Short mmCIF file of C-alpha atoms and ligand atoms in Angstrom, two decimals:
data_model
loop_
_atom_site.label_atom_id
_atom_site.label_comp_id
_atom_site.label_asym_id
_atom_site.label_seq_id
_atom_site.Cartn_x
_atom_site.Cartn_y
_atom_site.Cartn_z
CA MET Q 1049 58.30 -30.19 -147.10
CA LEU Q 1050 59.98 -27.49 -145.03
CA ARG Q 1051 61.26 -28.63 -141.62
CA PHE Q 1052 63.56 -27.01 -139.09
CA LEU Q 1053 64.96 -27.64 -135.64
CA THR Q 1054 66.60 -25.16 -133.31
CA ALA Q 1055 69.08 -25.97 -130.52
CA GLY Q 1056 71.04 -24.00 -127.93
CA GLU Q 1057 70.56 -22.41 -124.53
CA SER Q 1058 70.19 -18.72 -123.79
CA HIS Q 1059 73.59 -18.49 -122.09
CA GLY Q 1060 75.40 -21.33 -123.86
CA PRO Q 1061 78.00 -20.79 -126.61
CA SER Q 1062 75.58 -20.59 -129.54
CA LEU Q 1063 72.14 -21.13 -131.03
CA VAL Q 1064 72.02 -23.56 -133.96
CA THR Q 1065 69.28 -24.30 -136.47
CA ILE Q 1066 68.99 -26.76 -139.36
CA LEU Q 1067 66.50 -25.93 -142.12
CA GLU Q 1068 65.58 -28.74 -144.51
CA GLY Q 1069 63.58 -28.36 -147.74
CA ILE Q 1070 64.65 -25.05 -149.31
CA PRO Q 1071 64.98 -25.62 -153.08
CA ALA Q 1072 68.37 -25.28 -154.76
CA GLY Q 1073 69.39 -22.11 -156.58
CA LEU Q 1074 67.83 -19.53 -154.26
CA ALA Q 1075 70.20 -16.56 -154.03
CA LEU Q 1076 70.35 -15.60 -150.35
CA ASP Q 1077 70.56 -11.99 -149.21
CA PHE Q 1078 72.66 -12.40 -146.06
CA THR Q 1079 72.37 -8.73 -145.16
CA ALA Q 1080 68.59 -9.05 -145.16
CA ILE Q 1081 68.78 -12.12 -142.90
CA ASN Q 1082 70.92 -10.27 -140.35
CA HIS Q 1083 68.59 -7.26 -140.66
CA GLU Q 1084 65.71 -9.46 -139.47
CA LEU Q 1085 67.82 -10.62 -136.52
CA ARG Q 1086 68.55 -6.98 -135.70
CA ARG Q 1087 64.86 -6.10 -135.87
CA ARG Q 1088 64.10 -8.81 -133.28
CA GLN Q 1089 66.52 -7.22 -130.82
CA LEU Q 1090 64.83 -3.80 -131.00
CA GLY Q 1091 61.77 -2.52 -129.25
CA TYR Q 1092 61.00 -0.19 -126.34
CA GLY Q 1093 61.02 -2.20 -123.14
CA ARG Q 1094 63.62 -4.76 -124.21
CA GLY Q 1095 66.14 -5.90 -121.58
CA ARG Q 1096 69.89 -5.36 -121.13
CA ARG Q 1097 70.70 -8.60 -122.96
CA MET Q 1098 69.91 -6.79 -126.18
CA VAL Q 1099 72.82 -4.43 -125.47
CA ILE Q 1100 75.21 -7.39 -125.19
CA GLU Q 1101 74.11 -9.31 -128.28
CA SER Q 1102 74.51 -8.37 -131.93
CA ASP Q 1103 72.87 -11.35 -133.56
CA ARG Q 1104 74.21 -12.51 -136.93
CA ALA Q 1105 73.62 -15.81 -138.75
CA GLN Q 1106 76.76 -17.80 -139.58
CA PHE Q 1107 75.95 -20.26 -142.38
CA VAL Q 1108 77.78 -23.59 -142.07
CA SER Q 1109 75.99 -25.77 -144.66
CA GLY Q 1110 73.55 -25.87 -147.57
CA VAL Q 1111 74.81 -22.74 -149.32
CA ARG Q 1112 77.65 -22.33 -151.84
CA HIS Q 1113 78.69 -19.10 -153.58
CA GLY Q 1114 75.58 -17.43 -152.17
CA LEU Q 1115 73.14 -19.94 -153.63
CA THR Q 1116 71.26 -22.68 -151.78
CA THR Q 1117 72.23 -26.19 -152.90
CA GLY Q 1118 69.10 -28.08 -151.81
CA ALA Q 1119 71.06 -29.61 -148.90
CA PRO Q 1120 70.12 -28.82 -145.29
CA ILE Q 1121 70.93 -25.22 -144.37
CA THR Q 1122 72.63 -24.87 -140.98
CA MET Q 1123 72.94 -21.49 -139.29
CA MET Q 1124 74.69 -20.62 -136.02
CA ILE Q 1125 74.06 -17.50 -133.92
CA ALA Q 1126 76.76 -16.87 -131.32
CA ASN Q 1127 75.73 -15.89 -127.80
CA ARG Q 1128 78.17 -13.13 -126.91
CA ASP Q 1129 76.97 -13.42 -123.30
CA TRP Q 1130 78.49 -16.92 -123.11
CA GLU Q 1131 81.79 -15.32 -122.05
CA ASN Q 1132 80.05 -14.19 -118.82
CA TRP Q 1133 78.36 -17.57 -118.24
CA ARG Q 1134 81.19 -20.05 -118.77
CA ARG Q 1135 81.09 -21.16 -115.11
CA THR Q 1136 77.31 -21.37 -114.78
CA MET Q 1137 76.91 -23.04 -118.17
CA ALA Q 1138 80.14 -25.13 -118.28
CA ILE Q 1139 79.31 -28.00 -120.66
CA GLU Q 1140 81.71 -30.92 -120.50
CA ALA Q 1141 82.19 -30.86 -116.71
CA PRO Q 1142 81.28 -28.77 -113.65
CA PRO Q 1143 83.33 -25.54 -113.42
CA THR Q 1144 86.77 -25.78 -111.84
CA ALA Q 1145 88.69 -23.10 -109.96
CA ASP Q 1146 90.16 -21.70 -113.18
CA THR Q 1147 86.92 -21.70 -115.23
CA PRO Q 1148 86.29 -18.03 -116.06
CA GLY Q 1149 83.05 -16.33 -115.06
CA VAL Q 1150 81.05 -15.91 -111.88
CA ASP Q 1151 79.17 -18.50 -109.86
CA ARG Q 1152 75.41 -18.15 -109.97
CA ALA Q 1153 73.16 -19.78 -107.41
CA THR Q 1154 71.05 -22.80 -108.29
CA VAL Q 1155 67.57 -21.60 -109.25
CA THR Q 1156 65.06 -23.18 -106.88
CA ARG Q 1157 62.15 -20.69 -106.79
CA PRO Q 1158 59.96 -21.15 -109.89
CA ARG Q 1159 58.64 -18.01 -111.62
CA PRO Q 1160 54.87 -18.09 -112.15
CA GLY Q 1161 54.17 -18.00 -115.88
CA HIS Q 1162 57.45 -19.51 -117.03
CA ALA Q 1163 58.31 -23.16 -117.72
CA ASP Q 1164 60.17 -23.42 -114.38
CA LEU Q 1165 57.89 -25.56 -112.19
CA ALA Q 1166 56.32 -27.65 -114.94
CA GLY Q 1167 59.78 -28.16 -116.45
CA ILE Q 1168 61.54 -29.49 -113.36
CA ALA Q 1169 58.52 -31.72 -112.64
CA LYS Q 1170 58.78 -33.16 -116.14
CA TYR Q 1171 62.57 -33.55 -116.42
CA GLY Q 1172 63.40 -34.13 -112.74
CA SER Q 1173 66.04 -31.41 -112.94
CA PRO Q 1174 67.55 -30.35 -109.58
CA ASP Q 1175 68.16 -26.85 -110.99
CA ILE Q 1176 65.49 -24.79 -112.73
CA ARG Q 1177 68.25 -23.30 -114.87
CA ASN Q 1178 68.30 -26.52 -116.88
CA ILE Q 1179 64.75 -25.60 -117.95
CA LEU Q 1180 64.81 -21.81 -118.21
CA GLU Q 1181 67.91 -21.73 -120.38
CA ARG Q 1182 66.06 -23.53 -123.18
CA ALA Q 1183 62.61 -22.07 -122.45
CA SER Q 1184 64.03 -18.54 -122.82
CA ALA Q 1185 62.79 -16.35 -125.66
CA ARG Q 1186 66.44 -16.24 -126.75
CA GLU Q 1187 65.60 -19.32 -128.85
CA THR Q 1188 63.43 -17.15 -131.11
CA ALA Q 1189 66.57 -15.64 -132.65
CA ALA Q 1190 67.11 -18.98 -134.41
CA ARG Q 1191 63.50 -19.01 -135.63
CA VAL Q 1192 63.92 -15.52 -137.07
CA ALA Q 1193 66.98 -16.70 -139.02
CA VAL Q 1194 64.92 -19.58 -140.48
CA GLY Q 1195 62.03 -17.22 -141.20
CA ALA Q 1196 64.37 -14.81 -142.97
CA VAL Q 1197 65.35 -17.56 -145.43
CA ALA Q 1198 61.70 -18.61 -145.85
CA ARG Q 1199 60.59 -15.05 -146.64
CA GLN Q 1200 63.22 -14.84 -149.40
CA LEU Q 1201 61.67 -17.92 -151.00
CA LEU Q 1202 58.22 -16.31 -150.64
CA ALA Q 1203 59.48 -13.07 -152.21
CA ALA Q 1204 60.25 -15.06 -155.37
CA LEU Q 1205 56.53 -15.98 -155.39
CA GLY Q 1206 55.30 -12.41 -154.90
CA THR Q 1207 54.55 -12.65 -151.18
CA ASP Q 1208 55.68 -10.06 -148.62
CA ILE Q 1209 55.19 -10.17 -144.85
CA VAL Q 1210 54.97 -7.25 -142.41
CA SER Q 1211 53.69 -6.75 -138.87
CA HIS Q 1212 52.57 -4.01 -136.51
CA VAL Q 1213 51.92 -3.71 -132.79
CA VAL Q 1214 48.19 -3.33 -132.03
CA THR Q 1215 47.97 -3.24 -128.23
CA ILE Q 1216 50.29 -2.92 -125.25
CA GLY Q 1217 48.43 -3.06 -121.94
CA PRO Q 1218 45.80 -0.29 -121.84
CA ALA Q 1219 47.07 1.39 -125.03
CA SER Q 1220 45.64 0.14 -128.32
CA ILE Q 1221 44.95 1.24 -131.91
CA GLY Q 1222 41.71 -0.76 -131.64
CA ASP Q 1223 40.77 -2.70 -134.77
CA PRO Q 1224 43.87 -4.15 -136.44
CA LEU Q 1225 41.93 -4.78 -139.66
CA ALA Q 1226 41.67 -0.99 -140.08
CA VAL Q 1227 45.41 -1.00 -140.81
CA SER Q 1228 46.34 -1.83 -144.40
CA TYR Q 1229 49.37 -3.82 -145.51
CA ALA Q 1230 50.80 -0.61 -147.03
CA GLN Q 1231 50.34 1.31 -143.79
CA ALA Q 1232 52.02 -1.42 -141.75
CA LYS Q 1233 54.83 -1.64 -144.30
CA ALA Q 1234 55.36 2.12 -144.10
CA ILE Q 1235 56.03 2.16 -140.33
CA PRO Q 1236 59.56 3.54 -139.86
CA GLU Q 1237 62.10 0.82 -139.02
CA ASP Q 1238 63.36 2.83 -136.04
CA SER Q 1239 59.91 3.39 -134.50
CA PRO Q 1240 60.09 2.44 -130.80
CA LEU Q 1241 57.23 -0.08 -130.92
CA HIS Q 1242 56.31 -0.50 -134.61
CA CYS Q 1243 52.81 0.94 -134.14
CA VAL Q 1244 51.05 2.78 -136.99
CA ASN Q 1245 49.71 5.49 -134.67
CA PRO Q 1246 52.45 7.63 -133.04
CA ALA Q 1247 50.11 8.96 -130.34
CA VAL Q 1248 49.07 5.44 -129.35
CA GLU Q 1249 52.72 4.39 -129.51
CA GLN Q 1250 53.54 7.11 -126.95
CA ALA Q 1251 50.76 5.77 -124.72
CA MET Q 1252 52.21 2.28 -125.11
CA MET Q 1253 55.63 3.58 -124.03
CA ARG Q 1254 54.09 5.26 -121.01
CA ALA Q 1255 52.39 1.98 -120.06
CA ILE Q 1256 55.75 0.19 -120.31
CA ASP Q 1257 57.42 2.86 -118.19
CA ALA Q 1258 54.72 2.54 -115.55
CA ALA Q 1259 55.12 -1.25 -115.49
CA LYS Q 1260 58.90 -0.94 -115.15
CA GLU Q 1261 58.49 1.58 -112.33
CA ALA Q 1262 56.23 -0.88 -110.52
CA GLY Q 1263 58.65 -3.79 -110.99
CA ASP Q 1264 56.04 -5.32 -113.28
CA THR Q 1265 55.85 -6.40 -116.95
CA MET Q 1266 53.49 -5.74 -119.84
CA GLY Q 1267 51.99 -7.85 -122.64
CA GLY Q 1268 49.94 -6.98 -125.68
CA CYS Q 1269 49.16 -8.09 -129.19
CA PHE Q 1270 50.58 -7.73 -132.69
CA GLU Q 1271 49.28 -8.47 -136.16
CA VAL Q 1272 51.20 -10.15 -138.97
CA ILE Q 1273 50.02 -9.32 -142.52
CA ALA Q 1274 51.08 -11.41 -145.52
CA HIS Q 1275 50.43 -9.68 -148.86
CA GLY Q 1276 50.38 -11.23 -152.32
CA VAL Q 1277 49.73 -14.72 -150.94
CA PRO Q 1278 48.92 -17.14 -153.76
CA PRO Q 1279 45.35 -18.51 -153.49
CA GLY Q 1280 44.95 -22.22 -152.91
CA LEU Q 1281 47.55 -22.83 -150.18
CA GLY Q 1282 46.47 -25.26 -147.44
CA SER Q 1283 43.44 -27.54 -147.75
CA HIS Q 1284 39.99 -28.20 -146.30
CA VAL Q 1285 40.32 -31.99 -146.55
CA GLN Q 1286 42.09 -32.87 -143.28
CA TRP Q 1287 42.41 -31.18 -139.85
CA ASP Q 1288 46.18 -31.00 -140.08
CA ARG Q 1289 46.22 -29.57 -143.60
CA LYS Q 1290 44.06 -26.56 -142.77
CA LEU Q 1291 46.38 -23.58 -143.07
CA ASP Q 1292 44.64 -21.55 -140.36
CA GLY Q 1293 45.36 -24.35 -137.87
CA ARG Q 1294 48.99 -24.60 -139.00
CA LEU Q 1295 49.50 -20.85 -138.76
CA ALA Q 1296 47.81 -20.68 -135.35
CA GLN Q 1297 50.03 -23.45 -133.99
CA ALA Q 1298 53.17 -21.77 -135.31
CA VAL Q 1299 52.32 -18.38 -133.78
CA MET Q 1300 51.02 -19.95 -130.54
CA SER Q 1301 54.38 -21.74 -130.16
CA ILE Q 1302 56.21 -18.43 -129.70
CA GLN Q 1303 57.18 -17.87 -126.05
CA ALA Q 1304 54.45 -16.07 -124.03
CA ILE Q 1305 51.75 -16.27 -126.74
CA LYS Q 1306 48.41 -17.24 -125.18
CA GLY Q 1307 46.04 -16.64 -128.07
CA VAL Q 1308 45.94 -16.36 -131.85
CA GLY Q 1309 43.26 -14.75 -134.00
CA ILE Q 1310 42.80 -15.09 -137.75
CA GLY Q 1311 41.25 -12.05 -139.42
CA ARG Q 1312 38.47 -10.67 -137.22
CA GLY Q 1313 39.53 -13.26 -134.62
CA PRO Q 1314 37.55 -13.43 -131.35
CA ASP Q 1315 34.97 -10.89 -132.60
CA VAL Q 1316 33.46 -13.68 -134.71
CA ALA Q 1317 31.88 -14.96 -131.51
CA THR Q 1318 29.76 -11.87 -130.98
CA LEU Q 1319 28.89 -10.53 -134.44
CA PRO Q 1320 26.22 -11.94 -136.81
CA GLY Q 1321 27.20 -13.61 -140.08
CA SER Q 1322 25.97 -10.64 -142.07
CA GLN Q 1323 28.70 -8.55 -140.38
CA ILE Q 1324 31.43 -11.18 -140.54
CA HIS Q 1325 31.45 -12.96 -143.89
CA ASP Q 1326 33.25 -11.13 -146.69
CA GLU Q 1327 30.97 -10.61 -149.67
CA ILE Q 1328 32.34 -11.47 -153.12
CA LEU Q 1329 31.86 -8.82 -155.79
CA PRO Q 1330 32.86 -8.93 -159.47
CA ALA Q 1331 35.89 -6.86 -160.36
CA ALA Q 1332 36.21 -6.55 -164.11
CA GLY Q 1333 39.78 -6.80 -165.29
CA VAL Q 1334 41.46 -7.31 -161.92
CA THR Q 1335 44.79 -8.78 -162.94
CA ASP Q 1336 46.59 -8.85 -159.61
CA GLY Q 1337 48.00 -12.35 -159.83
CA ALA Q 1338 47.30 -13.30 -156.25
CA ARG Q 1339 43.62 -12.31 -156.36
CA LEU Q 1340 40.77 -14.37 -157.75
CA GLY Q 1341 39.45 -11.63 -160.04
CA VAL Q 1342 36.99 -10.38 -157.43
CA VAL Q 1343 36.91 -7.65 -154.82
CA ARG Q 1344 35.83 -8.24 -151.26
CA PRO Q 1345 34.83 -5.09 -149.35
CA THR Q 1346 35.97 -6.68 -146.07
CA ASN Q 1347 38.56 -9.27 -145.08
CA ASN Q 1348 37.23 -10.54 -141.77
CA ALA Q 1349 38.32 -14.02 -142.81
CA GLY Q 1350 41.94 -12.81 -142.76
CA GLY Q 1351 42.71 -14.33 -146.16
CA LEU Q 1352 41.69 -17.88 -145.25
CA GLU Q 1353 38.44 -19.74 -145.91
CA GLY Q 1354 38.08 -23.45 -145.20
CA GLY Q 1355 41.76 -23.59 -144.27
CA ILE Q 1356 42.72 -22.40 -147.77
CA THR Q 1357 44.17 -19.04 -148.83
CA ASN Q 1358 41.70 -17.02 -150.90
CA GLY Q 1359 44.09 -14.45 -152.41
CA GLU Q 1360 43.29 -11.76 -149.85
CA ASP Q 1361 45.89 -10.54 -147.33
CA LEU Q 1362 46.58 -13.08 -144.62
CA ARG Q 1363 46.00 -11.46 -141.22
CA ILE Q 1364 47.02 -13.15 -137.97
CA VAL Q 1365 46.99 -11.62 -134.49
CA GLY Q 1366 49.17 -12.98 -131.66
CA TYR Q 1367 48.19 -12.23 -128.05
CA MET Q 1368 51.23 -12.12 -125.75
CA LYS Q 1369 51.19 -12.43 -121.98
CA PRO Q 1370 53.46 -10.17 -119.91
CA ILE Q 1371 57.02 -11.43 -119.47
CA ALA Q 1372 57.12 -13.92 -116.60
CA THR Q 1373 60.11 -12.47 -114.72
CA LEU Q 1374 58.95 -9.62 -112.46
CA MET Q 1375 61.46 -7.41 -110.66
CA LYS Q 1376 58.81 -7.26 -107.91
CA PRO Q 1377 58.43 -11.07 -107.79
CA LEU Q 1378 55.16 -12.86 -107.25
CA ARG Q 1379 54.68 -15.48 -104.56
CA SER Q 1380 56.18 -18.91 -105.15
CA VAL Q 1381 57.87 -21.70 -103.21
CA ASP Q 1382 61.45 -22.80 -102.75
CA VAL Q 1383 61.36 -26.34 -104.13
CA THR Q 1384 64.17 -27.40 -101.77
CA THR Q 1385 61.95 -26.74 -98.73
CA MET Q 1386 58.49 -26.33 -100.29
CA LYS Q 1387 58.17 -23.28 -98.06
CA ASP Q 1388 56.64 -20.08 -99.47
CA SER Q 1389 59.19 -17.80 -101.05
CA PRO Q 1390 59.27 -14.99 -103.64
CA ALA Q 1391 59.83 -16.18 -107.22
CA ALA Q 1392 63.36 -16.09 -108.63
CA ILE Q 1393 64.47 -13.03 -110.58
CA GLU Q 1394 66.32 -13.44 -113.91
CA ARG Q 1395 67.47 -10.58 -116.10
CA SER Q 1396 64.61 -9.91 -118.48
CA ASP Q 1397 62.53 -7.47 -120.55
CA VAL Q 1398 59.66 -5.32 -119.34
CA CYS Q 1399 57.85 -5.76 -122.64
CA ALA Q 1400 58.81 -7.75 -125.75
CA VAL Q 1401 55.65 -7.45 -127.88
CA SER Q 1402 57.43 -5.67 -130.74
CA ALA Q 1403 60.09 -8.41 -130.76
CA ALA Q 1404 57.38 -11.09 -130.73
CA ALA Q 1405 55.86 -9.42 -133.80
CA VAL Q 1406 59.13 -9.98 -135.69
CA VAL Q 1407 59.15 -13.61 -134.54
CA GLY Q 1408 55.51 -13.84 -135.64
CA GLU Q 1409 56.51 -12.70 -139.13
CA ALA Q 1410 59.15 -15.43 -139.20
CA MET Q 1411 56.75 -18.17 -138.11
CA VAL Q 1412 54.15 -17.08 -140.69
CA ALA Q 1413 56.87 -17.04 -143.36
CA ILE Q 1414 57.94 -20.58 -142.46
CA VAL Q 1415 54.39 -21.99 -142.59
CA LEU Q 1416 53.56 -20.13 -145.82
CA ALA Q 1417 56.81 -21.25 -147.48
CA ASP Q 1418 56.02 -24.84 -146.51
CA ALA Q 1419 52.48 -24.52 -147.92
CA ALA Q 1420 53.80 -22.87 -151.10
CA LEU Q 1421 56.26 -25.73 -151.65
CA GLU Q 1422 53.37 -28.18 -151.17
CA LYS Q 1423 51.54 -26.53 -154.07
CA PHE Q 1424 54.35 -25.29 -156.31
CA GLY Q 1425 57.01 -27.78 -155.15
CA GLY Q 1426 60.22 -28.36 -157.01
CA ASP Q 1427 63.83 -29.21 -156.31
CA SER Q 1428 65.09 -25.92 -157.69
CA ILE Q 1429 63.81 -22.39 -157.33
CA GLU Q 1430 63.41 -22.27 -161.12
CA GLU Q 1431 60.99 -25.20 -160.99
CA VAL Q 1432 59.05 -23.68 -158.08
CA VAL Q 1433 58.73 -20.27 -159.76
CA ALA Q 1434 57.68 -21.86 -163.06
CA ASN Q 1435 54.98 -23.89 -161.29
CA TRP Q 1436 53.79 -20.78 -159.43
CA GLN Q 1437 53.64 -18.72 -162.66
CA ALA Q 1438 51.65 -21.48 -164.39
CA ALA Q 1439 49.21 -21.59 -161.47
CA ILE Q 1440 48.77 -17.81 -161.51
CA ALA Q 1441 48.16 -17.90 -165.27
CA ARG Q 1442 45.45 -20.54 -164.80
CA THR Q 1443 43.87 -18.42 -162.07
CA ARG Q 1444 43.82 -15.34 -164.28
CA ALA Q 1445 42.39 -17.27 -167.22
CA ARG Q 1446 39.64 -18.69 -165.05
CA PHE Q 1447 38.72 -15.86 -162.69
CA VAL Q 1448 39.68 -12.52 -164.18
CA SER Q 1449 36.41 -11.39 -165.71
CA GLN Q 1450 36.47 -10.89 -169.46
CA PRO Q 1451 37.02 -7.24 -170.58
C1 LIG I 1609 65.83 -12.65 -124.74
C2 LIG I 1609 66.93 -13.14 -124.08
C3 LIG I 1609 66.92 -13.33 -122.63
C4 LIG I 1609 65.94 -12.43 -121.93
C5 LIG I 1609 64.61 -12.44 -122.60
C6 LIG I 1609 64.64 -12.16 -124.07
O1 LIG I 1609 68.26 -13.04 -122.26
P1 LIG I 1609 68.74 -13.02 -120.77
O2 LIG I 1609 68.00 -14.15 -120.09
O3 LIG I 1609 70.22 -13.21 -120.78
O4 LIG I 1609 68.32 -11.66 -120.29
O5 LIG I 1609 66.42 -11.11 -121.86
O6 LIG I 1609 64.01 -13.66 -122.40
C7 LIG I 1609 62.89 -13.57 -121.62
C8 LIG I 1609 62.35 -12.45 -121.23
C9 LIG I 1609 62.30 -14.85 -121.22
O7 LIG I 1609 61.42 -14.82 -120.35
O8 LIG I 1609 62.74 -15.87 -121.76
C10 LIG I 1609 65.84 -12.56 -126.22
O9 LIG I 1609 66.90 -12.83 -126.83
O10 LIG I 1609 64.76 -12.21 -126.81
#
């Protein structure tokens, strides 16, 4: 079973995460892990924090000579900005006269759309900063580090994960299912918003510029595509073993996500079955290990039927609300007087959909790695790969139509 916890505040010294359940003997590509962290920091519309940080994972346990040991893997990501927040975020005691940094006012005016008001009601905190520091999307850097390890385990099982931005505000490519895994994978790393269509990407950038000009923010949606997913992951037998539910919960848990769609997603509500369900056609000699020896002209199911992977690409769309901090703040109250007051303003992004797509990849990788270990489990990567190869061989023997 794969489990992880993250800890750390946005402006504290460091983020920390402990990942439990990675088999021993997996050779880690540390450069690739830091590349994922770099990807999360990119994106047109990201805020000034991304100029300060240069996120890198420092491994402090569970790895020796570049190989996982089977022990818990601990990673730390330093917050460079901590140097500027030592007074506001002093840990052991309130700041003293010689504590470096500047004083920042207590946050008392909750931002609509963030955890501010609900958080201080729940924890009784006198300062909203005690809530917003942990609620911040900064925490997703730790999840991306965990996801980067998980995707290296999945790579050993033939699975690759990519994403692409589908919609930002009024600008959209339309149907995400029209984009293939190969097309999404081919998007240049340095594209401003990781959208397959450059003209639409320009429209997205204009929408972000207009929002920034208006002191507003912009949301959108992204799609994660997992390719080469072994069939048979997840299960139909219990609510909490259905892989679509597990994937939806993981993507929904990313800051600002308000909806998740699998495959055709919300369209399933309006189209008849004859236009939704993916027909199954014989495909003589198909030997692609992940497929069940058939071809399916459509993939509206997004690679999952009955909560179980069916060998087709996994396709999950995350719908992200606009960032909750507006430079032209919405109406709120000051909780010290309960009088009406504009919402607080914290440094923030105008749009972070492309960053959320990278986090979405990480969350899908974590859930898929967990499901893969359920089916192909072993204490070492050799055992896991051997079990996976045996399963693929059985699938081929059973489903690949005879020549
Ligand atoms: C973010 C870090 C945060 C925000 C942003 C994204 O850093 P700071 O608060 O110092 O600017 O820029 O977080 C949010 C927009 C939010 O609402 O939580 C990050 O690392 O992705």
